[in-house]
mmCIF file of N, CA, C and O in Angstrom:
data_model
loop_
_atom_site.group_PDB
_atom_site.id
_atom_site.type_symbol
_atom_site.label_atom_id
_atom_site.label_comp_id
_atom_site.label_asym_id
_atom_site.label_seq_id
_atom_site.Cartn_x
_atom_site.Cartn_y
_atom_site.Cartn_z
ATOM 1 N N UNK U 12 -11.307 27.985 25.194
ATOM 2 C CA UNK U 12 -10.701 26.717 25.566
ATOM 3 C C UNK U 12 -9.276 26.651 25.018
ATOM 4 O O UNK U 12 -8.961 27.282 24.009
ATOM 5 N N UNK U 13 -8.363 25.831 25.734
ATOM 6 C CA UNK U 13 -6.915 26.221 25.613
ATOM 7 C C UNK U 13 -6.386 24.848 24.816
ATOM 8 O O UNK U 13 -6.448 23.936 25.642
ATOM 9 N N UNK U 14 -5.965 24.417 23.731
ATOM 10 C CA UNK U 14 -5.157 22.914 23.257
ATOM 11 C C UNK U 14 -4.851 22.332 24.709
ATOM 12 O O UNK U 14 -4.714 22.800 25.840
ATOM 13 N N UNK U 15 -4.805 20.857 24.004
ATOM 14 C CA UNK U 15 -4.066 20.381 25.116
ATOM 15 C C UNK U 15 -3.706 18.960 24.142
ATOM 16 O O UNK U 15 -4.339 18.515 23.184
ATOM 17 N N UNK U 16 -2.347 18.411 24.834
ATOM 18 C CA UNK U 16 -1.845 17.022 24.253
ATOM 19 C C UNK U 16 -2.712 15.771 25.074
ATOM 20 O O UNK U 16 -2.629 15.525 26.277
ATOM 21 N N UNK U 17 -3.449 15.156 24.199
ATOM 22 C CA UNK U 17 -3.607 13.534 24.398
ATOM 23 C C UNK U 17 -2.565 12.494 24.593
ATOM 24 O O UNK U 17 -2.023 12.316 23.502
ATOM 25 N N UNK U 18 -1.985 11.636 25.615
ATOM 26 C CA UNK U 18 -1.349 11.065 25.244
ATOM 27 C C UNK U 18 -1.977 9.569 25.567
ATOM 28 O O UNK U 18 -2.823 9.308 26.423
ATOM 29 N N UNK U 19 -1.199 8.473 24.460
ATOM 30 C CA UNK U 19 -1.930 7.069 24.191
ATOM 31 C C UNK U 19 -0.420 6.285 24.342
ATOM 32 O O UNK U 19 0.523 6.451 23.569
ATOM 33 N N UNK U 20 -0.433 5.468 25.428
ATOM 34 C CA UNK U 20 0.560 4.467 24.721
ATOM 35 C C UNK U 20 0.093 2.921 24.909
ATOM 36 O O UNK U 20 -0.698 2.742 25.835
ATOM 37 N N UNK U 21 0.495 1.726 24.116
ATOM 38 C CA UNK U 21 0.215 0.778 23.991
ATOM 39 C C UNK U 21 0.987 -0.126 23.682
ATOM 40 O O UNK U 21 1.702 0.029 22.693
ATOM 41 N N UNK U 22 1.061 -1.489 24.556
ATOM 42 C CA UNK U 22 2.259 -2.407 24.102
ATOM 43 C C UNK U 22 1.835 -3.105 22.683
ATOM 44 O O UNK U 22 0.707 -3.112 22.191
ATOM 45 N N UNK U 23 2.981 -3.670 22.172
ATOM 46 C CA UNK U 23 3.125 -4.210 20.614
ATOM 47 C C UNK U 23 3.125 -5.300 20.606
ATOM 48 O O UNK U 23 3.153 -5.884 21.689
ATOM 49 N N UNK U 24 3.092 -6.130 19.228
ATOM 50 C CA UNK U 24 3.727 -7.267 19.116
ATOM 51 C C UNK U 24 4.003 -7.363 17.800
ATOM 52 O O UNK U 24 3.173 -6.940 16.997
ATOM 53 N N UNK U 25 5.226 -7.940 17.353
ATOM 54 C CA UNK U 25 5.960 -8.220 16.248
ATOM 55 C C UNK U 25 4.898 -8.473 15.156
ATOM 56 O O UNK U 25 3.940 -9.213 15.380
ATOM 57 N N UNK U 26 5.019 -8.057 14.362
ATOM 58 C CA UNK U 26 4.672 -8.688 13.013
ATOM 59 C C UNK U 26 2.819 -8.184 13.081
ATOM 60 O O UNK U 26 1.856 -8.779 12.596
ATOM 61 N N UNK U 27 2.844 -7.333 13.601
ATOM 62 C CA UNK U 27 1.494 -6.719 13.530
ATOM 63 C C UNK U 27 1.164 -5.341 13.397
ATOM 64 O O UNK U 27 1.747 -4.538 14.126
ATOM 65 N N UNK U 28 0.142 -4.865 12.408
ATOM 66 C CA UNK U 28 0.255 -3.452 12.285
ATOM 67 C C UNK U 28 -0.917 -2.931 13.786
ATOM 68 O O UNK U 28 -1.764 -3.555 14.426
ATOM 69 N N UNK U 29 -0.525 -1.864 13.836
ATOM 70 C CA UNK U 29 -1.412 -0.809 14.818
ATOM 71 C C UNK U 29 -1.985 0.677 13.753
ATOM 72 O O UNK U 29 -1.344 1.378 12.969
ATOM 73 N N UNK U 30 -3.333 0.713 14.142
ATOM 74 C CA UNK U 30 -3.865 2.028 13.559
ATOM 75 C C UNK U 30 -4.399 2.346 14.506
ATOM 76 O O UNK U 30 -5.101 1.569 15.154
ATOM 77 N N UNK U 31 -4.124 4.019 14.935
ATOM 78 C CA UNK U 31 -5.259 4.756 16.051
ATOM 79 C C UNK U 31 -6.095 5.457 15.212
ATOM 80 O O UNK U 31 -5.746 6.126 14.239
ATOM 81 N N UNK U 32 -7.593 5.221 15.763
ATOM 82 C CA UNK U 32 -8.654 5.873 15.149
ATOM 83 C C UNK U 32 -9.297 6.920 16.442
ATOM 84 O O UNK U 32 -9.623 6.629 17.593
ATOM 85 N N UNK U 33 -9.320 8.272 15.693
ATOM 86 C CA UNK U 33 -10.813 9.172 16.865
ATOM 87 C C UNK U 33 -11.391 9.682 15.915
ATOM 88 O O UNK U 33 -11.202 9.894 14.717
ATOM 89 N N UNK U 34 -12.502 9.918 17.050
ATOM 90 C CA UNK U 34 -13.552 10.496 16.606
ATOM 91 C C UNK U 34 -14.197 11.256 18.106
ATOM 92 O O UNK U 34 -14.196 10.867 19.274
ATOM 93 N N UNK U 35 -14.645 12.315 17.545
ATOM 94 C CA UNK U 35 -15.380 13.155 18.418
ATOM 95 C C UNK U 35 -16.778 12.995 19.139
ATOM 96 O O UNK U 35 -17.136 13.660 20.111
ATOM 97 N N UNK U 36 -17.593 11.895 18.437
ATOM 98 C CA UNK U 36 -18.609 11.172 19.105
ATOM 99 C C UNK U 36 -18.408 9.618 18.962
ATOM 100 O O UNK U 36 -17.797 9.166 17.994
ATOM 101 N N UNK U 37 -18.886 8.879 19.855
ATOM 102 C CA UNK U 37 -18.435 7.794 20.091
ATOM 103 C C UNK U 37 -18.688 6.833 19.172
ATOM 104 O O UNK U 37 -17.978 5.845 18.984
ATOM 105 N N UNK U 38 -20.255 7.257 18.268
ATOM 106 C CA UNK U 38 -20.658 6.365 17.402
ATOM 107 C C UNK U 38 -19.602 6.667 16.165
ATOM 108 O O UNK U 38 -19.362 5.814 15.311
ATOM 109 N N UNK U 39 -19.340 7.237 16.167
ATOM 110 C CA UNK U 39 -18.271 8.047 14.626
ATOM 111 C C UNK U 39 -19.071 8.780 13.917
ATOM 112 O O UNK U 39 -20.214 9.105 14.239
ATOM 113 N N UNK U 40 -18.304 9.162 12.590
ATOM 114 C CA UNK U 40 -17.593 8.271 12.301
ATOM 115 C C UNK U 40 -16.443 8.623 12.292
ATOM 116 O O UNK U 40 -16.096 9.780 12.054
ATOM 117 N N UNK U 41 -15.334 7.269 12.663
ATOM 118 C CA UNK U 41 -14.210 7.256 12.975
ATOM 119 C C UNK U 41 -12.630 7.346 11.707
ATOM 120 O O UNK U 41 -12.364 6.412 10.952
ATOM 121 N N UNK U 42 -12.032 8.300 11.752
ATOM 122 C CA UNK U 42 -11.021 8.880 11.127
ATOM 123 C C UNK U 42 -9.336 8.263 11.644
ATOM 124 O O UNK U 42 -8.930 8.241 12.806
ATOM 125 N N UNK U 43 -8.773 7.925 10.736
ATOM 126 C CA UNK U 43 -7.253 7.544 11.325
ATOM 127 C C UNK U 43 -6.646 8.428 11.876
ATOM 128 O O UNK U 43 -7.403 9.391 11.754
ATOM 129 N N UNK U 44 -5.566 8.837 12.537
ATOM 130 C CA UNK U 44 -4.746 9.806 13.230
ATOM 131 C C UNK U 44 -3.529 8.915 12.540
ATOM 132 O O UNK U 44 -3.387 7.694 12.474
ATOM 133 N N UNK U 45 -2.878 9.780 12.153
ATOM 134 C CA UNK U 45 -1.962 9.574 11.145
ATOM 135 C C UNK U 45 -1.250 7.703 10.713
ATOM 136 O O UNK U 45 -1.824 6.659 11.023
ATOM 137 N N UNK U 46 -0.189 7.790 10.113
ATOM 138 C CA UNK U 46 0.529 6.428 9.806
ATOM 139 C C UNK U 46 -0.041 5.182 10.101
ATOM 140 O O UNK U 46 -0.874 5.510 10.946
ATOM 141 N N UNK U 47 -0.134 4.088 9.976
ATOM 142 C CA UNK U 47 -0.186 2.777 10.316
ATOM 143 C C UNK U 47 1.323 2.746 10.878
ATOM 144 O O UNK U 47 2.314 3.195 10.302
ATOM 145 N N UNK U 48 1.260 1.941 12.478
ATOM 146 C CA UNK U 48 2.373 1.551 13.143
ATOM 147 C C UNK U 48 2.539 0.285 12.975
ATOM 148 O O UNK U 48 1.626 -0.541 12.955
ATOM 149 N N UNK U 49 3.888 0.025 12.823
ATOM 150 C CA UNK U 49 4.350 -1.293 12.985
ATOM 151 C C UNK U 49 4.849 -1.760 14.338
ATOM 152 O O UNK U 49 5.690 -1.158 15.006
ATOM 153 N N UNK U 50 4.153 -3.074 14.732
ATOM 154 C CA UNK U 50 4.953 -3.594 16.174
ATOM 155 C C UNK U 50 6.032 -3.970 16.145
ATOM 156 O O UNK U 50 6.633 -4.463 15.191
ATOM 157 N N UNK U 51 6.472 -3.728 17.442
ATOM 158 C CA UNK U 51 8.169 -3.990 17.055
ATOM 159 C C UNK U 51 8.303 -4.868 18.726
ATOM 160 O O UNK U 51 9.357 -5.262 19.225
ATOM 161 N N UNK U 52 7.012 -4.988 19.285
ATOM 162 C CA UNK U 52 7.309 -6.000 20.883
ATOM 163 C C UNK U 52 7.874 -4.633 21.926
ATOM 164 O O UNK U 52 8.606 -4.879 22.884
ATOM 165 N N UNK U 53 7.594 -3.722 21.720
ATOM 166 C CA UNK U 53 7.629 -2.689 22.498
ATOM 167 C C UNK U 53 6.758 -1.900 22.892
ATOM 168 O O UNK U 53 5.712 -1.970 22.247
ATOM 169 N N UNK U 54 6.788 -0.829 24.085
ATOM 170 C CA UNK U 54 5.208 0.242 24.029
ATOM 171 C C UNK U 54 5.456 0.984 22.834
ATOM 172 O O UNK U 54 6.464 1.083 22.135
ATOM 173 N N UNK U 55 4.289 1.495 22.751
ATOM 174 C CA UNK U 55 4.273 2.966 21.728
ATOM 175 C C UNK U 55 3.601 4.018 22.742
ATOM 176 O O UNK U 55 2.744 3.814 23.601
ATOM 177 N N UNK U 56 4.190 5.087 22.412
ATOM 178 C CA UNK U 56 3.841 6.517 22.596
ATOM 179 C C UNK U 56 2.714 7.425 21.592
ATOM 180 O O UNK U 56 3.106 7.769 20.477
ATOM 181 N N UNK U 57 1.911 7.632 21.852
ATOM 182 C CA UNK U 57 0.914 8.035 20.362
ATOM 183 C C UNK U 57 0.696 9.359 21.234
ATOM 184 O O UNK U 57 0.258 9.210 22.375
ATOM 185 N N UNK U 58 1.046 10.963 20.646
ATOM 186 C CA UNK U 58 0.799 12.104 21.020
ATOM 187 C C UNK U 58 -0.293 12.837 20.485
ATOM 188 O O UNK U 58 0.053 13.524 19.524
ATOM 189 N N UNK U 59 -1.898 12.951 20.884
ATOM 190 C CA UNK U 59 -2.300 13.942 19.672
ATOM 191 C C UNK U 59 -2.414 15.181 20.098
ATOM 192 O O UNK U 59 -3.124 15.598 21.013
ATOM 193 N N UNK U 60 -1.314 16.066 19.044
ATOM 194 C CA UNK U 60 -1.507 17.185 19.559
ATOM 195 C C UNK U 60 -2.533 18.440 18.318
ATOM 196 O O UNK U 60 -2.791 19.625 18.529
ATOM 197 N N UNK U 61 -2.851 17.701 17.252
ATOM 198 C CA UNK U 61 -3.160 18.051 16.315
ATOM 199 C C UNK U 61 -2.707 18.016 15.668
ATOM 200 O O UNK U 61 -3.071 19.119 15.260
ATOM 201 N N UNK U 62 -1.809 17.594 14.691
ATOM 202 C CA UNK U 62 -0.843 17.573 13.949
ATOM 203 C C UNK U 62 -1.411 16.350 12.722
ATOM 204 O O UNK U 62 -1.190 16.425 11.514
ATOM 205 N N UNK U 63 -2.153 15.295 13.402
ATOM 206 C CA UNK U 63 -2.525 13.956 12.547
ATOM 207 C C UNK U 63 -3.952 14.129 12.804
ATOM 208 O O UNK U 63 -4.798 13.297 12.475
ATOM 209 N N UNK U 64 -4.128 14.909 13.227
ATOM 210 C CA UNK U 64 -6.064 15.099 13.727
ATOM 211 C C UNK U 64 -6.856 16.017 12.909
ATOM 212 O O UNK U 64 -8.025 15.803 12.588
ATOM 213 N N UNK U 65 -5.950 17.386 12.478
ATOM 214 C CA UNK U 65 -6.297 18.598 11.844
ATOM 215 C C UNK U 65 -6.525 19.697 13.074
ATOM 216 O O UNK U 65 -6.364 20.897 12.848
ATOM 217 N N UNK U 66 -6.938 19.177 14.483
ATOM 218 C CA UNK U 66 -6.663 19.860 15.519
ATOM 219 C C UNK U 66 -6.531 19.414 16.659
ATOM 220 O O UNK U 66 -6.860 18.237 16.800
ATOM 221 N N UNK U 67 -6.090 20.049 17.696
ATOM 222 C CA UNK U 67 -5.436 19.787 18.687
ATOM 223 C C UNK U 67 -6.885 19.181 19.889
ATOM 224 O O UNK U 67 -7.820 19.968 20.040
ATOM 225 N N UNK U 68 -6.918 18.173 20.444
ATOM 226 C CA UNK U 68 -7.980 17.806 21.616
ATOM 227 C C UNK U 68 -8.279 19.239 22.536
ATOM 228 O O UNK U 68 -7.443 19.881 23.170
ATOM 229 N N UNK U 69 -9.607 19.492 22.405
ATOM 230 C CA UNK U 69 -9.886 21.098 23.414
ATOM 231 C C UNK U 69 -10.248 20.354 24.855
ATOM 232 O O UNK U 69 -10.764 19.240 24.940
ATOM 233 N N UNK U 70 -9.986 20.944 25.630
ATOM 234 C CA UNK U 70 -10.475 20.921 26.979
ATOM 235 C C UNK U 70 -12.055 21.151 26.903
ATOM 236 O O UNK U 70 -12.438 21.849 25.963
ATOM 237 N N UNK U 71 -12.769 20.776 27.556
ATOM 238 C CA UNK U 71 -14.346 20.730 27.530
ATOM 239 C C UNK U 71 -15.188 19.916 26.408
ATOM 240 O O UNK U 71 -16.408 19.756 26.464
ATOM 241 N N UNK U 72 -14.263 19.382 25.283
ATOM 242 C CA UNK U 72 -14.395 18.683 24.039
ATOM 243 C C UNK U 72 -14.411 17.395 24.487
ATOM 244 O O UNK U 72 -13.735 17.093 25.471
ATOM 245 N N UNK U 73 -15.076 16.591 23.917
ATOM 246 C CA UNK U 73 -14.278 14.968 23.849
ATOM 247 C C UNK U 73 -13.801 14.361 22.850
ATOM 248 O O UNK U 73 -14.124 14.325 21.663
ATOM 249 N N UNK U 74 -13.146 13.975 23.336
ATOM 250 C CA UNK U 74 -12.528 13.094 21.472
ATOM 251 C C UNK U 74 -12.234 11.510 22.062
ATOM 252 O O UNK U 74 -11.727 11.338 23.171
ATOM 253 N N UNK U 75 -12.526 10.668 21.391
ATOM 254 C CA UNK U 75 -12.577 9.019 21.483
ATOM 255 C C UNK U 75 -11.747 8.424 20.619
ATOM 256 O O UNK U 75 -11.608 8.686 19.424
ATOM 257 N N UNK U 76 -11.075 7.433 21.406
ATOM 258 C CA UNK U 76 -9.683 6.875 20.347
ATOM 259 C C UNK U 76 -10.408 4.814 20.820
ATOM 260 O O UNK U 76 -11.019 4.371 21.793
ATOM 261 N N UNK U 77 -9.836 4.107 19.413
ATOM 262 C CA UNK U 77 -9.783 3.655 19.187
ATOM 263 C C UNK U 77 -8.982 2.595 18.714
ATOM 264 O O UNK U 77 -9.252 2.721 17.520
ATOM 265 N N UNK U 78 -8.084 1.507 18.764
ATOM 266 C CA UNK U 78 -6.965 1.201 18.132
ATOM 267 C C UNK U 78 -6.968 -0.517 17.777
ATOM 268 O O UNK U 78 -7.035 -1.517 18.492
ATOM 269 N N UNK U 79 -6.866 -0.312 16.405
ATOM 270 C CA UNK U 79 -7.203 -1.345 15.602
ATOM 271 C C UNK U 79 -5.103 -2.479 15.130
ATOM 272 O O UNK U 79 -3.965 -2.117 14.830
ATOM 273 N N UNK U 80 -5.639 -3.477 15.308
ATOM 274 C CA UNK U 80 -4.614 -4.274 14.963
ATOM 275 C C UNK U 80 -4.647 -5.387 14.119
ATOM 276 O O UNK U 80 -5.489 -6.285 14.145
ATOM 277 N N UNK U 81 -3.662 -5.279 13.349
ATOM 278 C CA UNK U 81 -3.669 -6.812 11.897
ATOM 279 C C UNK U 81 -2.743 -6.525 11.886
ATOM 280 O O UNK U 81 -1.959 -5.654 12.263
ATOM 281 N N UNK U 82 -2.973 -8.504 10.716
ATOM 282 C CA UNK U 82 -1.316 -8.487 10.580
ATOM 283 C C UNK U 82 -0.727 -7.800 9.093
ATOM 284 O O UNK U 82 -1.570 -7.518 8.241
ATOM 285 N N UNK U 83 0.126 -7.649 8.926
ATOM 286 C CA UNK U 83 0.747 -7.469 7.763
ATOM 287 C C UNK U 83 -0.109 -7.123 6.523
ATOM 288 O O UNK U 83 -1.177 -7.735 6.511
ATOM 289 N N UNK U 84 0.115 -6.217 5.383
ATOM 290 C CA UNK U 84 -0.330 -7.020 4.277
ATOM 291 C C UNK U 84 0.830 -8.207 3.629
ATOM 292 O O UNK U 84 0.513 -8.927 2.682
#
């Protein structure tokens, strides 16, 4: 099976954090993919190419994303 890039994007809103979570089965358990994002009222672009995962999404694999939002601490 060959890598391949996931791509996620999602609109924002000010003053709120964004975390993407996957996991490889749906029940989890579920792992962050890198940083906490901050909204800024714009889309986001979220790439996984492995880099925030430990590996890259395989073709014939599944991987399940998730994306959690609050505000601030």
């Amino acid at each position: 099976n060959s890598p391949s890039v996931v791509k996620l994007t999602f609109g924002t809103i000010r003053d709120r954090v964004y975390r993407i979570l996957y996991s490889n089965n749906l029940s989890g358990p579920w792992q962050q993919a890198g940083p906490d994002i901050p909204g800024t009222a714009s889309p986001v672009n979220y790439l996984d190419d492995g880099s925030a995962t430990g590996s890259p999404p395989t073709a014939g694999h599944q991987r399940f994303y998730k994306l959690q939002v609050a505000l601030p601490p």
